[in-house]
CSV table of C-alpha atoms in Angstrom, one decimal:
chain,number,residue,atom,x,y,z
A,1274,MET,CA,22.1,12.4,-27.2
A,1275,PRO,CA,23.4,15.7,-25.7
A,1276,ASN,CA,27.1,15.7,-24.8
A,1277,PHE,CA,27.7,15.9,-21.1
A,1278,THR,CA,30.2,18.6,-20.1
A,1279,HIS,CA,31.6,18.3,-16.6
A,1280,SER,CA,32.7,22.0,-16.6
A,1281,LYS,CA,29.1,23.1,-16.5
A,1282,ALA,CA,27.2,23.2,-13.2
A,1283,ARG,CA,24.9,20.2,-13.3
A,1284,VAL,CA,21.2,20.7,-13.1
A,1285,ILE,CA,19.1,17.6,-12.2
A,1286,LEU,CA,15.4,17.3,-12.0
A,1287,HIS,CA,13.6,14.7,-10.0
A,1288,LEU,CA,10.0,14.1,-11.2
A,1289,ASP,CA,7.7,12.3,-8.8
A,1290,MET,CA,4.1,11.5,-9.8
A,1291,ASN,CA,1.6,12.6,-7.1
A,1292,SER,CA,-0.6,9.8,-5.6
A,1293,PHE,CA,0.1,7.9,-8.8
A,1294,PHE,CA,-2.3,5.0,-8.7
A,1295,ALA,CA,-5.2,7.2,-7.4
A,1296,SER,CA,-4.4,9.9,-10.0
A,1297,VAL,CA,-4.5,7.4,-12.9
A,1298,GLU,CA,-7.9,6.1,-11.7
A,1299,GLN,CA,-9.2,9.6,-11.5
A,1300,ALA,CA,-7.9,10.4,-15.0
A,1301,HIS,CA,-9.7,7.3,-16.4
A,1302,ASP,CA,-12.9,8.1,-14.5
A,1303,PRO,CA,-13.5,11.8,-13.9
A,1304,LYS,CA,-16.3,11.0,-11.4
A,1305,LEU,CA,-13.6,10.1,-9.0
A,1306,LYS,CA,-12.1,13.6,-9.1
A,1307,GLY,CA,-12.6,15.9,-6.2
A,1308,ILE,CA,-13.8,13.3,-3.8
A,1309,PRO,CA,-12.1,11.1,-1.1
A,1310,MET,CA,-11.1,7.9,-2.9
A,1311,ALA,CA,-8.5,5.2,-2.5
A,1312,VAL,CA,-7.0,2.2,-4.3
A,1313,ALA,CA,-7.1,-1.0,-2.1
A,1314,GLY,CA,-6.0,-4.5,-2.7
A,1315,ASN,CA,-9.3,-6.1,-1.6
A,1316,PRO,CA,-12.0,-3.4,-1.4
A,1317,LYS,CA,-14.6,-6.0,-0.1
A,1318,GLU,CA,-12.5,-6.9,2.9
A,1319,ARG,CA,-12.5,-4.3,5.7
A,1320,ARG,CA,-9.1,-5.7,6.7
A,1321,GLY,CA,-7.7,-4.8,3.3
A,1322,ILE,CA,-5.0,-2.2,3.2
A,1323,LEU,CA,-5.1,1.1,1.2
A,1324,VAL,CA,-2.3,1.2,-1.4
A,1325,THR,CA,-2.7,4.9,-2.1
A,1326,CYS,CA,-5.4,7.5,-1.7
A,1327,SER,CA,-6.4,10.9,-3.2
A,1328,TYR,CA,-5.4,14.1,-1.6
A,1329,GLU,CA,-9.0,14.7,-0.7
A,1330,ALA,CA,-8.8,11.6,1.4
A,1331,ARG,CA,-5.5,12.6,2.9
A,1332,ALA,CA,-7.0,15.9,4.0
A,1333,LEU,CA,-9.4,13.9,6.2
A,1334,GLY,CA,-6.5,11.9,7.9
A,1335,ILE,CA,-6.6,8.9,5.7
A,1336,TYR,CA,-3.3,7.5,4.6
A,1337,THR,CA,-1.5,4.7,2.7
A,1338,THR,CA,-1.3,1.4,4.7
A,1339,MET,CA,-4.5,2.2,6.7
A,1340,SER,CA,-7.0,-0.6,6.7
A,1341,VAL,CA,-10.2,-0.2,4.7
A,1342,GLY,CA,-12.3,-0.6,7.8
A,1343,GLU,CA,-10.4,2.2,9.6
A,1344,ALA,CA,-10.6,4.5,6.6
A,1345,LYS,CA,-14.3,3.9,6.2
A,1346,ARG,CA,-14.9,4.8,9.9
A,1347,ILE,CA,-13.1,8.1,9.3
A,1348,CYS,CA,-15.0,8.7,6.0
A,1349,PRO,CA,-18.0,6.4,5.4
A,1350,GLU,CA,-18.4,7.9,1.8
A,1351,LEU,CA,-14.8,7.0,0.9
A,1352,VAL,CA,-14.8,5.4,-2.6
A,1353,ILE,CA,-12.5,2.5,-3.0
A,1354,VAL,CA,-11.5,1.0,-6.3
A,1355,PRO,CA,-9.5,-2.2,-7.1
A,1356,PRO,CA,-6.0,-1.8,-8.7
A,1357,ASP,CA,-5.2,-2.1,-12.4
A,1358,HIS,CA,-1.5,-2.6,-12.7
A,1359,GLU,CA,-1.5,-2.6,-16.5
A,1360,LYS,CA,-3.3,0.7,-16.5
A,1361,TYR,CA,-0.5,2.1,-14.3
A,1362,ARG,CA,2.3,0.8,-16.5
A,1363,VAL,CA,0.8,2.3,-19.6
A,1364,ALA,CA,0.5,5.7,-17.8
A,1365,SER,CA,4.1,5.4,-16.5
A,1366,ASN,CA,5.4,4.7,-20.0
A,1367,ALA,CA,3.5,7.7,-21.4
A,1368,VAL,CA,5.0,10.0,-18.7
A,1369,PHE,CA,8.6,8.9,-19.5
A,1370,ALA,CA,7.9,9.3,-23.3
A,1371,ILE,CA,7.0,13.0,-22.6
A,1372,LEU,CA,10.2,13.5,-20.6
A,1373,ARG,CA,12.3,12.1,-23.5
A,1374,THR,CA,11.0,14.7,-25.9
A,1375,TYR,CA,13.1,17.2,-23.9
A,1376,THR,CA,16.3,15.1,-23.5
A,1377,ASP,CA,17.6,11.6,-23.8
A,1378,LEU,CA,19.1,12.0,-20.3
A,1379,VAL,CA,16.1,10.5,-18.5
A,1380,GLU,CA,16.6,7.7,-15.9
A,1381,PRO,CA,13.4,6.0,-14.7
A,1382,VAL,CA,13.8,5.0,-11.1
A,1383,SER,CA,10.4,3.3,-10.5
A,1384,ILE,CA,7.0,3.2,-12.0
A,1385,ASP,CA,6.3,6.8,-10.9
A,1386,GLU,CA,9.6,8.7,-10.7
A,1387,ALA,CA,12.6,9.6,-12.8
A,1388,TYR,CA,15.7,11.8,-12.9
A,1389,ILE,CA,16.3,14.1,-15.8
A,1390,ASP,CA,19.6,15.9,-16.5
A,1391,ILE,CA,18.9,19.3,-18.1
A,1392,THR,CA,22.4,20.7,-17.9
A,1393,GLU,CA,22.8,20.9,-21.7
A,1394,ILE,CA,19.2,22.0,-22.6
A,1395,GLY,CA,18.9,25.1,-20.4
A,1396,GLY,CA,20.7,24.5,-17.1
A,1397,LEU,CA,19.9,26.6,-14.1
A,1398,THR,CA,18.9,29.6,-16.3
A,1399,ASP,CA,16.0,27.8,-17.8
A,1400,ALA,CA,15.4,25.1,-15.2
A,1401,MET,CA,12.1,26.5,-13.8
A,1402,ASN,CA,10.7,27.1,-17.2
A,1403,ILE,CA,11.6,23.5,-18.4
A,1404,ALA,CA,10.1,22.0,-15.2
A,1405,MET,CA,6.9,24.0,-15.6
A,1406,GLN,CA,6.6,22.9,-19.2
A,1407,MET,CA,7.1,19.2,-18.2
A,1408,GLN,CA,4.6,19.5,-15.4
A,1409,GLN,CA,1.9,21.2,-17.5
A,1410,ARG,CA,2.3,18.8,-20.4
A,1411,ILE,CA,1.9,15.8,-18.2
A,1412,LEU,CA,-1.2,17.3,-16.7
A,1413,ARG,CA,-2.6,18.5,-20.0
A,1414,GLU,CA,-1.9,15.4,-22.1
A,1415,LEU,CA,-2.3,12.7,-19.4
A,1416,ASP,CA,-4.4,14.4,-16.8
A,1417,LEU,CA,-1.8,13.4,-14.1
A,1418,PRO,CA,-0.2,15.7,-11.5
A,1419,CYS,CA,3.4,15.6,-10.5
A,1420,SER,CA,6.0,17.4,-8.4
A,1421,ILE,CA,9.5,18.3,-9.5
A,1422,GLY,CA,12.7,19.0,-7.6
A,1423,ILE,CA,15.5,21.1,-9.2
A,1424,ALA,CA,19.0,20.7,-7.7
A,1425,PRO,CA,22.7,20.2,-8.6
A,1426,ASN,CA,22.5,16.4,-7.9
A,1427,LYS,CA,20.2,13.5,-7.6
A,1428,PHE,CA,19.9,13.4,-3.8
A,1429,LEU,CA,19.0,17.1,-3.5
A,1430,ALA,CA,16.6,16.9,-6.4
A,1431,LYS,CA,14.8,13.9,-4.9
A,1432,THR,CA,14.7,15.8,-1.6
A,1433,ALA,CA,13.3,18.9,-3.3
A,1434,SER,CA,10.5,17.0,-5.1
A,1435,ASP,CA,9.1,16.0,-1.7
A,1436,MET,CA,8.9,19.5,-0.4
A,1437,LYS,CA,5.7,20.6,-2.2
A,1438,LYS,CA,2.9,18.2,-3.2
A,1439,PRO,CA,0.8,18.0,-5.2
A,1440,MET,CA,1.9,20.0,-8.3
A,1441,GLY,CA,5.0,21.6,-6.7
A,1442,ILE,CA,8.2,22.7,-8.2
A,1443,THR,CA,11.0,23.3,-5.7
A,1444,VAL,CA,14.6,24.5,-6.2
A,1445,LEU,CA,17.1,23.3,-3.6
A,1446,ARG,CA,20.7,24.6,-3.7
A,1447,LYS,CA,23.7,23.3,-1.8
A,1448,ARG,CA,23.9,26.6,0.2
A,1449,GLN,CA,20.4,26.0,1.6
A,1450,ILE,CA,21.0,22.6,3.1
A,1451,GLN,CA,22.1,23.8,6.5
A,1452,ASP,CA,18.9,25.8,6.9
A,1453,VAL,CA,16.5,23.4,5.1
A,1454,LEU,CA,17.9,19.9,5.7
A,1455,TRP,CA,20.1,19.9,8.8
A,1456,PRO,CA,17.3,20.6,11.4
A,1457,ARG,CA,15.2,17.7,10.1
A,1458,PRO,CA,15.1,14.2,11.8
A,1459,VAL,CA,17.5,11.8,10.2
A,1460,ILE,CA,14.6,9.4,9.3
A,1461,GLU,CA,13.3,12.0,6.8
A,1462,MET,CA,16.5,11.7,4.8
A,1463,HIS,CA,16.3,9.5,1.7
A,1464,GLY,CA,18.3,6.3,2.2
A,1465,VAL,CA,17.7,6.1,5.9
A,1466,GLY,CA,15.3,3.5,7.1
A,1467,GLU,CA,14.2,2.6,10.6
A,1468,SER,CA,17.1,0.2,11.2
A,1469,THR,CA,19.7,2.7,10.0
A,1470,GLU,CA,17.9,5.4,12.1
A,1471,GLN,CA,18.3,3.2,15.2
A,1472,ARG,CA,22.0,2.6,14.5
A,1473,LEU,CA,22.6,6.3,14.1
A,1474,LYS,CA,20.7,7.0,17.3
A,1475,GLU,CA,23.1,4.7,19.1
A,1476,LEU,CA,25.8,7.1,18.0
A,1477,GLY,CA,23.9,10.1,19.2
A,1478,ILE,CA,22.8,11.1,15.7
A,1479,THR,CA,19.1,12.2,15.5
A,1480,THR,CA,19.2,15.0,12.9
A,1481,ILE,CA,20.5,15.3,9.4
A,1482,GLY,CA,22.9,18.1,10.6
A,1483,GLN,CA,24.4,15.8,13.2
A,1484,LEU,CA,25.0,13.2,10.5
A,1485,ALA,CA,26.6,15.8,8.3
A,1486,THR,CA,29.1,16.8,11.0
A,1487,VAL,CA,29.8,13.5,12.6
A,1488,ASP,CA,33.4,12.3,12.6
A,1489,GLU,CA,34.0,10.7,9.1
A,1490,HIS,CA,36.2,7.9,10.5
A,1491,LEU,CA,33.6,7.0,13.2
A,1492,ILE,CA,30.7,6.8,10.8
A,1493,LYS,CA,32.7,4.6,8.4
A,1494,VAL,CA,33.7,2.3,11.2
A,1495,LYS,CA,30.2,2.0,12.5
A,1496,LEU,CA,28.1,1.9,9.3
A,1497,GLY,CA,30.7,1.1,6.6
A,1498,LYS,CA,30.5,2.5,3.1
A,1499,ASN,CA,26.8,3.2,3.5
A,1500,GLY,CA,27.5,5.4,6.5
A,1501,GLN,CA,30.1,7.3,4.6
A,1502,ARG,CA,27.7,7.8,1.7
A,1503,LEU,CA,24.9,9.0,4.0
A,1504,ARG,CA,27.3,11.5,5.6
A,1505,GLU,CA,28.2,12.8,2.1
A,1506,ARG,CA,24.5,13.1,1.1
A,1507,ALA,CA,23.8,15.0,4.3
A,1508,ASN,CA,26.4,17.5,3.1
A,1509,GLY,CA,24.8,17.7,-0.3
A,1510,ILE,CA,27.4,15.6,-2.0
A,1511,ASP,CA,26.2,13.2,-4.7
A,1512,ASN,CA,28.2,12.7,-7.9
A,1513,ARG,CA,26.0,10.0,-9.5
A,1514,PRO,CA,25.2,10.8,-13.1
A,1515,VAL,CA,21.8,10.5,-14.7
A,1516,ASP,CA,22.2,7.3,-16.7
A,1517,PRO,CA,19.4,6.5,-19.3
A,1518,GLU,CA,20.9,3.0,-19.8
A,1519,ALA,CA,21.1,2.2,-16.0
A,1520,ALA,CA,18.0,-0.1,-16.0
A,1521,ALA,CA,19.2,-2.1,-19.1
A,1522,GLU,CA,22.8,-2.4,-17.8
A,1523,ARG,CA,22.1,-3.3,-14.3
A,1524,LYS,CA,23.5,-6.6,-13.5
A,1525,SER,CA,21.9,-9.6,-12.0
A,1526,VAL,CA,22.6,-11.5,-8.8
A,1527,GLY,CA,22.0,-15.2,-8.7
A,1528,SER,CA,22.9,-18.7,-7.4
A,1529,SER,CA,22.3,-22.2,-8.7
A,1530,THR,CA,23.1,-25.7,-7.6
A,1531,THR,CA,23.1,-29.2,-9.0
A,1532,LEU,CA,21.0,-31.6,-6.9
A,1533,PRO,CA,22.7,-34.8,-5.5
A,1534,ILE,CA,19.9,-36.8,-7.0
A,1535,ASP,CA,17.2,-36.2,-9.7
A,1536,GLU,CA,14.5,-34.9,-7.4
A,1537,THR,CA,10.8,-35.7,-7.9
A,1538,GLU,CA,9.4,-34.5,-4.6
A,1539,LEU,CA,8.2,-31.0,-4.0
A,1540,GLN,CA,9.5,-30.4,-0.4
A,1541,PRO,CA,13.1,-31.2,-1.1
A,1542,CYS,CA,13.0,-28.9,-4.1
A,1543,LEU,CA,11.5,-26.1,-2.0
A,1544,ALA,CA,14.3,-26.7,0.6
A,1545,VAL,CA,16.9,-26.1,-2.1
A,1546,LEU,CA,15.1,-23.0,-3.3
A,1547,ALA,CA,15.2,-21.7,0.4
A,1548,ARG,CA,19.0,-22.2,0.5
A,1549,LEU,CA,19.4,-20.5,-2.8
A,1550,ALA,CA,17.2,-17.6,-1.7
A,1551,ALA,CA,19.4,-17.1,1.3
A,1552,LYS,CA,22.6,-17.1,-0.8
A,1553,VAL,CA,21.1,-14.6,-3.3
A,1554,ALA,CA,19.9,-12.3,-0.4
A,1555,LYS,CA,23.3,-12.4,1.2
A,1556,ARG,CA,25.0,-11.4,-2.1
A,1557,LEU,CA,22.5,-8.6,-2.7
A,1558,GLU,CA,23.0,-7.3,0.9
A,1559,LYS,CA,26.8,-7.3,0.4
A,1560,GLN,CA,26.5,-5.3,-2.8
A,1561,GLN,CA,23.7,-3.1,-1.3
A,1562,LEU,CA,21.3,-4.0,-4.2
A,1563,ALA,CA,17.7,-4.9,-4.7
A,1564,GLY,CA,16.0,-6.1,-7.9
A,1565,GLN,CA,12.6,-6.1,-9.6
A,1566,VAL,CA,12.8,-9.2,-11.7
A,1567,ILE,CA,13.1,-12.7,-10.2
A,1568,MET,CA,13.8,-15.7,-12.3
A,1569,ILE,CA,14.1,-19.4,-11.5
A,1570,GLN,CA,16.1,-21.9,-13.5
A,1571,MET,CA,15.1,-25.6,-13.8
A,1572,ARG,CA,17.2,-28.3,-15.5
A,1573,THR,CA,15.5,-31.7,-15.7
A,1574,SER,CA,17.1,-35.1,-15.7
A,1575,ASP,CA,17.1,-35.1,-19.6
A,1576,TRP,CA,19.1,-31.9,-19.5
A,1577,LYS,CA,16.3,-29.6,-20.7
A,1578,ASN,CA,16.6,-26.1,-19.3
A,1579,GLN,CA,13.6,-24.0,-18.4
A,1580,SER,CA,13.5,-20.5,-16.9
A,1581,ARG,CA,10.5,-18.6,-15.6
A,1582,SER,CA,10.4,-15.1,-14.4
A,1583,ARG,CA,8.2,-12.3,-13.1
A,1584,THR,CA,8.5,-8.6,-12.4
A,1585,VAL,CA,7.5,-7.4,-9.0
A,1586,MET,CA,6.2,-3.9,-8.3
A,1587,ASN,CA,8.8,-3.1,-5.6
A,1588,PRO,CA,12.5,-4.2,-5.8
A,1589,ILE,CA,13.2,-7.0,-3.3
A,1590,HIS,CA,16.4,-8.1,-1.5
A,1591,LYS,CA,15.2,-9.9,1.6
A,1592,GLU,CA,15.6,-13.7,1.8
A,1593,HIS,CA,12.0,-14.5,2.6
A,1594,ALA,CA,10.7,-12.3,-0.2
A,1595,ILE,CA,13.0,-13.9,-2.8
A,1596,TYR,CA,12.0,-17.4,-1.6
A,1597,GLU,CA,8.3,-16.7,-1.7
A,1598,GLU,CA,8.5,-15.5,-5.3
A,1599,ALA,CA,10.7,-18.3,-6.4
A,1600,LYS,CA,8.5,-20.9,-4.6
A,1601,ASP,CA,5.4,-19.5,-6.3
A,1602,LEU,CA,7.1,-19.6,-9.7
A,1603,PHE,CA,8.3,-23.2,-9.2
A,1604,GLN,CA,4.9,-24.5,-8.0
A,1605,ARG,CA,3.2,-22.8,-10.9
A,1606,HIS,CA,5.5,-24.1,-13.6
A,1607,TRP,CA,7.0,-27.4,-12.4
A,1608,GLU,CA,5.2,-30.3,-14.1
A,1609,GLY,CA,6.8,-33.0,-11.9
A,1610,ASP,CA,9.8,-33.9,-14.2
A,1611,PRO,CA,12.8,-35.1,-12.2
A,1612,ILE,CA,14.9,-32.0,-11.3
A,1613,ARG,CA,18.7,-32.0,-11.7
A,1614,LEU,CA,19.5,-28.3,-11.2
A,1615,LEU,CA,17.8,-25.3,-9.6
A,1616,GLY,CA,18.7,-21.7,-9.7
A,1617,ILE,CA,17.4,-18.3,-8.6
A,1618,THR,CA,18.4,-14.9,-10.2
A,1619,VAL,CA,17.4,-11.4,-9.2
A,1620,SER,CA,17.9,-8.8,-12.0
A,1621,ASN,CA,17.0,-5.2,-12.8
A,1622,VAL,CA,18.9,-4.4,-9.7
A,1623,ILE,CA,19.3,-0.9,-8.2
A,1624,PRO,CA,21.3,0.4,-5.3
A,1625,MET,CA,19.3,0.1,-2.0
A,1626,SER,CA,20.0,3.8,-1.4
A,1627,GLU,CA,17.7,4.5,-4.3
A,1628,LEU,CA,15.0,2.2,-3.1
A,1629,HIS,CA,11.6,3.7,-3.6
A,1630,VAL,CA,8.6,1.8,-2.2
A,1631,GLN,CA,5.5,2.2,-4.4
A,1632,LEU,CA,3.1,0.0,-2.5
A,1633,SER,CA,1.8,-2.9,-4.6
A,1634,ILE,CA,-1.2,-5.0,-4.0
A,1635,ASP,CA,1.0,-8.0,-3.0
A,1636,SER,CA,3.3,-6.1,-0.7
A,1637,PHE,CA,1.3,-3.5,1.2
A,1638,GLU,CA,0.6,-5.7,4.3
A,1639,HIS,CA,4.2,-7.0,4.2
A,1640,TYR,CA,5.6,-3.5,4.4
A,1641,ALA,CA,3.4,-2.5,7.2
A,1642,LYS,CA,4.9,-5.3,9.4
A,1643,GLU,CA,8.5,-5.6,8.0
A,1644,ASP,CA,10.2,-2.8,10.0
A,1645,GLN,CA,8.8,-4.2,13.3
A,1646,MET,CA,10.1,-7.7,12.5
A,1647,GLU,CA,13.5,-6.4,11.5
A,1648,GLN,CA,13.8,-4.5,14.8
A,1649,LEU,CA,12.8,-7.5,16.8
A,1650,VAL,CA,15.4,-9.8,15.0
A,1651,SER,CA,18.0,-7.1,15.6
A,1652,ARG,CA,17.3,-6.9,19.3
A,1653,LEU,CA,17.3,-10.7,19.7
A,1654,GLU,CA,20.6,-11.0,17.8
A,1655,LYS,CA,22.2,-8.4,20.0
A,1656,LYS,CA,21.1,-10.3,23.1
A,1657,PHE,CA,21.9,-13.9,21.9
A,1658,GLY,CA,24.5,-13.4,19.2
A,1659,PRO,CA,24.6,-13.3,15.3
A,1660,ASN,CA,22.4,-15.8,13.5
A,1661,ALA,CA,20.6,-16.7,16.8
A,1662,VAL,CA,17.3,-16.1,15.1
A,1663,LYS,CA,16.3,-17.7,11.8
A,1664,ARG,CA,13.2,-16.4,10.0
A,1665,GLY,CA,10.8,-19.1,9.0
A,1666,PHE,CA,9.0,-19.2,5.7
A,1667,ARG,CA,5.2,-19.1,5.6
A,1668,GLU,CA,3.5,-21.7,3.5
A,1669,ARG,CA,1.0,-20.2,1.1
């Protein structure tokens, strides 16, 4: 592995696959190229939601999270294909394998994006050439398009990769941020969601430039460490290294409890899982983490331990999402033996500031509604006090 030298100016690439699911489908079936097409969770249902769509479809005004029915009204000839997650995972692994032929300093962030530190293999002098080689090899060998951002840190590299799609390569330097970033609405900044946007708006902050120049003490008081971190990012400051071992080393967050009696009924077990999900969500929130692997632990009355886990497409941190996954795992794998202990663990965690939503088939409808629900809960709590509203869990 190349030695990292802090005296050299860092050069970080952020590689973002373009319309990844749709592009993989087009690579597997060339007849889908050059036409409006989309991947949807349930193509036969007009109420189904588009997970992603080709750039030909986007040019017609079709976008991710649009219903199949609405998309078909805009473009009756839109071709819709069902998802194939295994196909996407294989393609993702192949992309990362190509990147690792250049350097070991590759940090996958999600199924379709990664950071690459090229400081020691060319730095700024050869950055454009290296990025072009990577982009062309991925296109030539895998028939997949990508965009790449080149910058002195992760935040600016990720911002740059969004500036030109598809097949773009963009350099973003610190000296450009006042002209390029500061005029933009704060919601366009990575790490700022709608709830954070609302809190910033209450402080009179609506642009990235206003966030960059706000009083440092004020933002820390109002938004805590996250506010301080966002202010630094708005000024182009981000000292996070590219860490190839990050995914393997990321810790887990969990909670378990011994039941007062050996439980044989489903509903009491689900009630315990709901309480555990709340505890795990609270710990994840405190640490500003989200995770992709959820595991349940079961210990029966004869002291036999079992664990069952699954990987979700998008990292989760919300109480209801954790509960739904844990509940499903439990109902699928519990065979009715008396339960003495239950536990929930979320692992493969990443900082929420790095959260990247690649819509999955199970989550697209949820994400379309989630922000509205969070804003409603926030407004009610402001009016009636903290914890005045408790989210219920929907039975499947």
